[in-house]
Amino acid sequence: MPIIEANRVRKVYRGDGVETVALRGVDLTVEAGEFTALVGPSGSGKSTLLHLLAGLDLPTEGEVWVGGVWLSRLSRSERARVRLERIGLVFQAYNLLPVLTALENAALILEFRGVPKAERERRALAALEALGLKEKAGRFPRQLSGGEQQRVAVARALAAEPLLILADEPTANLDSKNGLALIERMKALNREQGVTFLFSTHDPRLLEHVKRIVRLEDGAIVGEEWR
């Protein structure tokens, strides 16, 4: 069973009498274990598609399935449960809690899952270390740069070791060293633990490592390439 299925997905935003079509009948299947990139110009629908696959929004038409679950048939709280148990998210809004340290933010999903404190801190610290943030584990978000906050958000997703990680431009604000460290960590999780990755990117460093590229333009898939 594919881990992701999007069937004839259409998304229309309406407001102030204006209708904007963000996705136009997208069909996409992603098998477990893929390391796949969505590419395309700004406004092509990449972020919208990722939000629908995460259950953060619902399609205007069509079906979105994740792990055999039809997201459109779930309530908001049920979709949140699917994200907690199955999906790691790395989006442009880092959503770090300002009252928690980097370590506590990285361990937050594990805490929600009921993982014992010692184990969740071990996994969170390992994720921070892999991204070059071990020395800043005790700092609060206000004490971190934007790139460091982004890496904490990535560590939070990686520490949870979900079945699927959806990421919107995960290396966008990272320098060369930290960008490559993140890519290596993502590849290791994909190779060693079978975590499926689907992410949007313009980063040529990341595109060198993907197994599949899906191209979007004007809200539609216009081609794909396997490597």
Coordinates of C-alpha atoms in Angstrom, one line a residue, residues 9-217:
V9 CA -6.9 16.8 -5.9
R10 CA -8.1 20.3 -6.5
K11 CA -7.7 23.2 -4.1
V12 CA -9.5 26.5 -4.6
Y13 CA -9.1 29.5 -2.3
R14 CA -12.0 32.0 -2.2
G15 CA -12.1 35.4 -0.6
D16 CA -13.4 38.9 -1.4
G17 CA -15.1 37.6 -4.5
V18 CA -11.8 36.3 -5.9
E19 CA -11.2 32.6 -6.7
T20 CA -7.6 31.3 -6.8
V21 CA -7.0 27.8 -8.0
A22 CA -3.9 26.4 -6.3
L23 CA -4.1 22.8 -7.4
R24 CA -5.7 21.5 -10.6
G25 CA -6.5 17.8 -10.3
V26 CA -3.2 16.5 -8.9
D27 CA -2.6 12.7 -8.9
L28 CA 0.4 11.6 -6.8
T29 CA 1.4 8.3 -5.4
V30 CA 4.4 7.9 -3.1
E31 CA 5.6 4.5 -2.0
A32 CA 7.1 3.8 1.5
G33 CA 10.8 4.4 1.6
E34 CA 10.9 7.0 -1.2
F35 CA 13.2 10.1 -1.0
T36 CA 11.3 12.5 -3.3
A37 CA 11.5 16.2 -4.1
L38 CA 8.7 18.5 -5.3
V39 CA 10.2 21.2 -7.5
G40 CA 8.6 24.1 -9.4
P41 CA 8.5 27.9 -9.4
S42 CA 6.9 29.9 -6.6
G43 CA 3.1 29.7 -6.8
S44 CA 3.2 26.3 -8.5
G45 CA 1.3 24.6 -5.6
K46 CA 4.1 22.8 -3.8
S47 CA 3.3 24.2 -0.3
T48 CA -0.4 23.8 -0.8
L49 CA 0.1 20.1 -1.7
L50 CA 2.2 19.5 1.3
H51 CA -0.3 21.1 3.6
L52 CA -3.1 18.9 2.2
L53 CA -0.9 15.8 2.6
A54 CA -0.3 16.7 6.2
G55 CA -4.0 17.1 6.9
L56 CA -3.5 20.8 7.8
D57 CA -6.1 21.7 5.2
L58 CA -8.6 19.8 3.1
P59 CA -8.9 19.7 -0.7
T60 CA -11.8 21.3 -2.5
E61 CA -12.2 18.2 -4.5
G62 CA -10.5 14.8 -4.6
E63 CA -9.0 12.4 -2.1
V64 CA -5.9 12.5 0.1
W65 CA -4.8 9.2 1.7
V66 CA -1.9 8.8 4.1
G67 CA -0.9 5.4 5.4
G68 CA -4.2 4.0 4.2
V69 CA -6.2 6.7 6.0
W70 CA -8.6 9.0 4.0
L71 CA -7.8 12.3 5.6
S72 CA -10.9 14.1 4.3
R73 CA -13.1 11.8 6.3
L74 CA -11.5 12.7 9.5
S75 CA -12.3 15.4 12.0
R76 CA -9.7 18.1 12.8
S77 CA -8.7 16.3 16.0
E78 CA -8.4 13.0 14.2
R79 CA -6.2 14.5 11.5
A80 CA -4.0 15.9 14.3
R81 CA -3.7 12.4 15.8
V82 CA -2.5 11.1 12.4
R83 CA 0.2 13.8 12.3
L84 CA 1.3 13.0 15.8
E85 CA 1.6 9.3 15.2
R86 CA 2.7 9.1 11.6
I87 CA 4.0 12.4 10.1
G88 CA 6.9 14.6 10.8
L89 CA 6.5 18.2 9.6
V90 CA 9.1 20.8 8.7
F91 CA 7.4 23.9 7.4
Q92 CA 8.4 27.6 7.0
A93 CA 6.8 28.5 10.3
Y94 CA 9.0 26.8 12.8
N95 CA 6.3 26.7 15.5
L96 CA 8.7 26.5 18.4
L97 CA 7.3 27.1 21.9
P98 CA 9.1 30.2 23.3
V99 CA 9.0 28.9 26.9
L100 CA 10.8 25.7 26.0
T101 CA 14.4 25.1 25.4
A102 CA 15.7 23.8 22.1
L103 CA 16.0 20.3 23.7
E104 CA 12.4 20.5 25.1
N105 CA 11.1 21.7 21.7
A106 CA 12.9 18.9 19.9
A107 CA 11.4 16.3 22.4
L108 CA 7.9 17.7 22.3
I109 CA 6.3 15.2 19.9
L110 CA 7.8 12.4 21.9
E111 CA 6.3 13.8 25.1
F112 CA 2.9 14.0 23.4
R113 CA 3.3 10.3 22.5
G114 CA 4.1 9.4 26.1
V115 CA 7.7 8.4 25.6
P116 CA 9.6 8.4 29.0
K117 CA 11.6 11.5 29.7
A118 CA 15.0 9.9 29.6
E119 CA 14.4 8.3 26.2
R120 CA 12.8 11.4 24.6
E121 CA 15.7 13.6 25.8
R122 CA 18.2 11.1 24.5
R123 CA 16.6 11.0 21.0
A124 CA 16.1 14.8 20.9
L125 CA 19.7 15.4 21.9
A126 CA 20.9 13.0 19.3
A127 CA 18.9 14.8 16.6
L128 CA 20.2 18.2 17.8
E129 CA 23.8 16.9 17.8
A130 CA 23.4 15.6 14.2
L131 CA 22.4 19.1 13.2
G132 CA 25.2 20.8 15.0
L133 CA 23.1 22.2 17.9
K134 CA 24.2 20.1 20.9
E135 CA 25.8 23.0 22.6
K136 CA 22.6 25.1 22.3
A137 CA 20.2 22.5 23.6
G138 CA 19.5 24.6 26.7
R139 CA 18.8 27.8 24.9
F140 CA 15.4 29.3 24.2
P141 CA 14.1 30.2 20.7
R142 CA 14.7 33.9 21.3
Q143 CA 18.4 33.1 21.9
L144 CA 18.8 31.3 18.6
S145 CA 19.2 32.7 15.0
G146 CA 16.5 32.0 12.4
G147 CA 18.7 29.2 10.9
E148 CA 19.2 27.6 14.3
Q149 CA 15.4 27.7 15.0
Q150 CA 14.8 26.0 11.7
R151 CA 17.3 23.2 12.7
V152 CA 15.5 22.8 16.0
A153 CA 12.2 22.3 14.1
V154 CA 13.9 19.8 11.9
A155 CA 15.3 18.0 14.9
R156 CA 11.8 17.8 16.4
A157 CA 10.6 16.0 13.3
L158 CA 13.7 13.7 13.0
A159 CA 13.7 12.8 16.7
A160 CA 10.1 11.4 16.4
E161 CA 11.2 9.0 13.7
P162 CA 7.8 9.0 12.0
L163 CA 6.8 6.9 9.0
L164 CA 6.7 10.0 6.8
I165 CA 8.4 13.4 6.9
L166 CA 6.9 16.3 4.9
A167 CA 9.2 19.3 4.5
D168 CA 8.8 22.7 2.8
E169 CA 12.3 23.9 1.7
P170 CA 14.1 22.2 4.7
T171 CA 17.5 23.6 3.8
A172 CA 16.4 27.1 2.7
N173 CA 17.9 29.1 5.6
L174 CA 20.9 26.9 6.3
D175 CA 24.5 27.6 5.3
S176 CA 26.5 25.0 3.3
K177 CA 27.9 23.1 6.4
N178 CA 24.6 22.8 8.2
G179 CA 22.6 22.2 5.0
L180 CA 24.8 19.2 4.2
A181 CA 24.6 17.9 7.8
L182 CA 20.8 17.9 7.5
I183 CA 20.9 16.2 4.1
E184 CA 23.1 13.4 5.5
R185 CA 20.8 13.0 8.5
M186 CA 17.8 12.7 6.3
K187 CA 19.5 10.2 4.0
A188 CA 20.5 8.1 7.0
L189 CA 16.9 8.0 8.3
N190 CA 15.7 7.0 4.9
R191 CA 18.3 4.4 4.3
E192 CA 18.6 2.8 7.8
Q193 CA 15.0 3.2 9.1
G194 CA 13.0 3.4 6.0
V195 CA 11.5 6.8 6.7
T196 CA 9.7 8.2 3.7
F197 CA 10.6 11.8 2.7
L198 CA 8.6 14.2 0.5
F199 CA 9.9 17.7 0.4
S200 CA 9.8 20.8 -1.7
T201 CA 13.2 22.3 -2.6
H202 CA 15.2 24.5 -4.9
D203 CA 18.4 23.4 -3.3
P204 CA 20.7 21.8 -5.8
R205 CA 22.7 20.1 -3.0
L206 CA 19.5 18.3 -1.9
L207 CA 18.4 17.5 -5.4
E208 CA 21.7 15.6 -6.0
H209 CA 20.5 13.0 -3.5
V210 CA 16.9 12.4 -4.3
K211 CA 15.6 9.3 -6.0
R212 CA 12.6 11.0 -7.6
I213 CA 11.8 14.5 -8.7
V214 CA 8.1 15.6 -9.2
R215 CA 7.7 18.8 -11.1
L216 CA 4.8 21.2 -10.6
E217 CA 3.7 24.2 -12.6

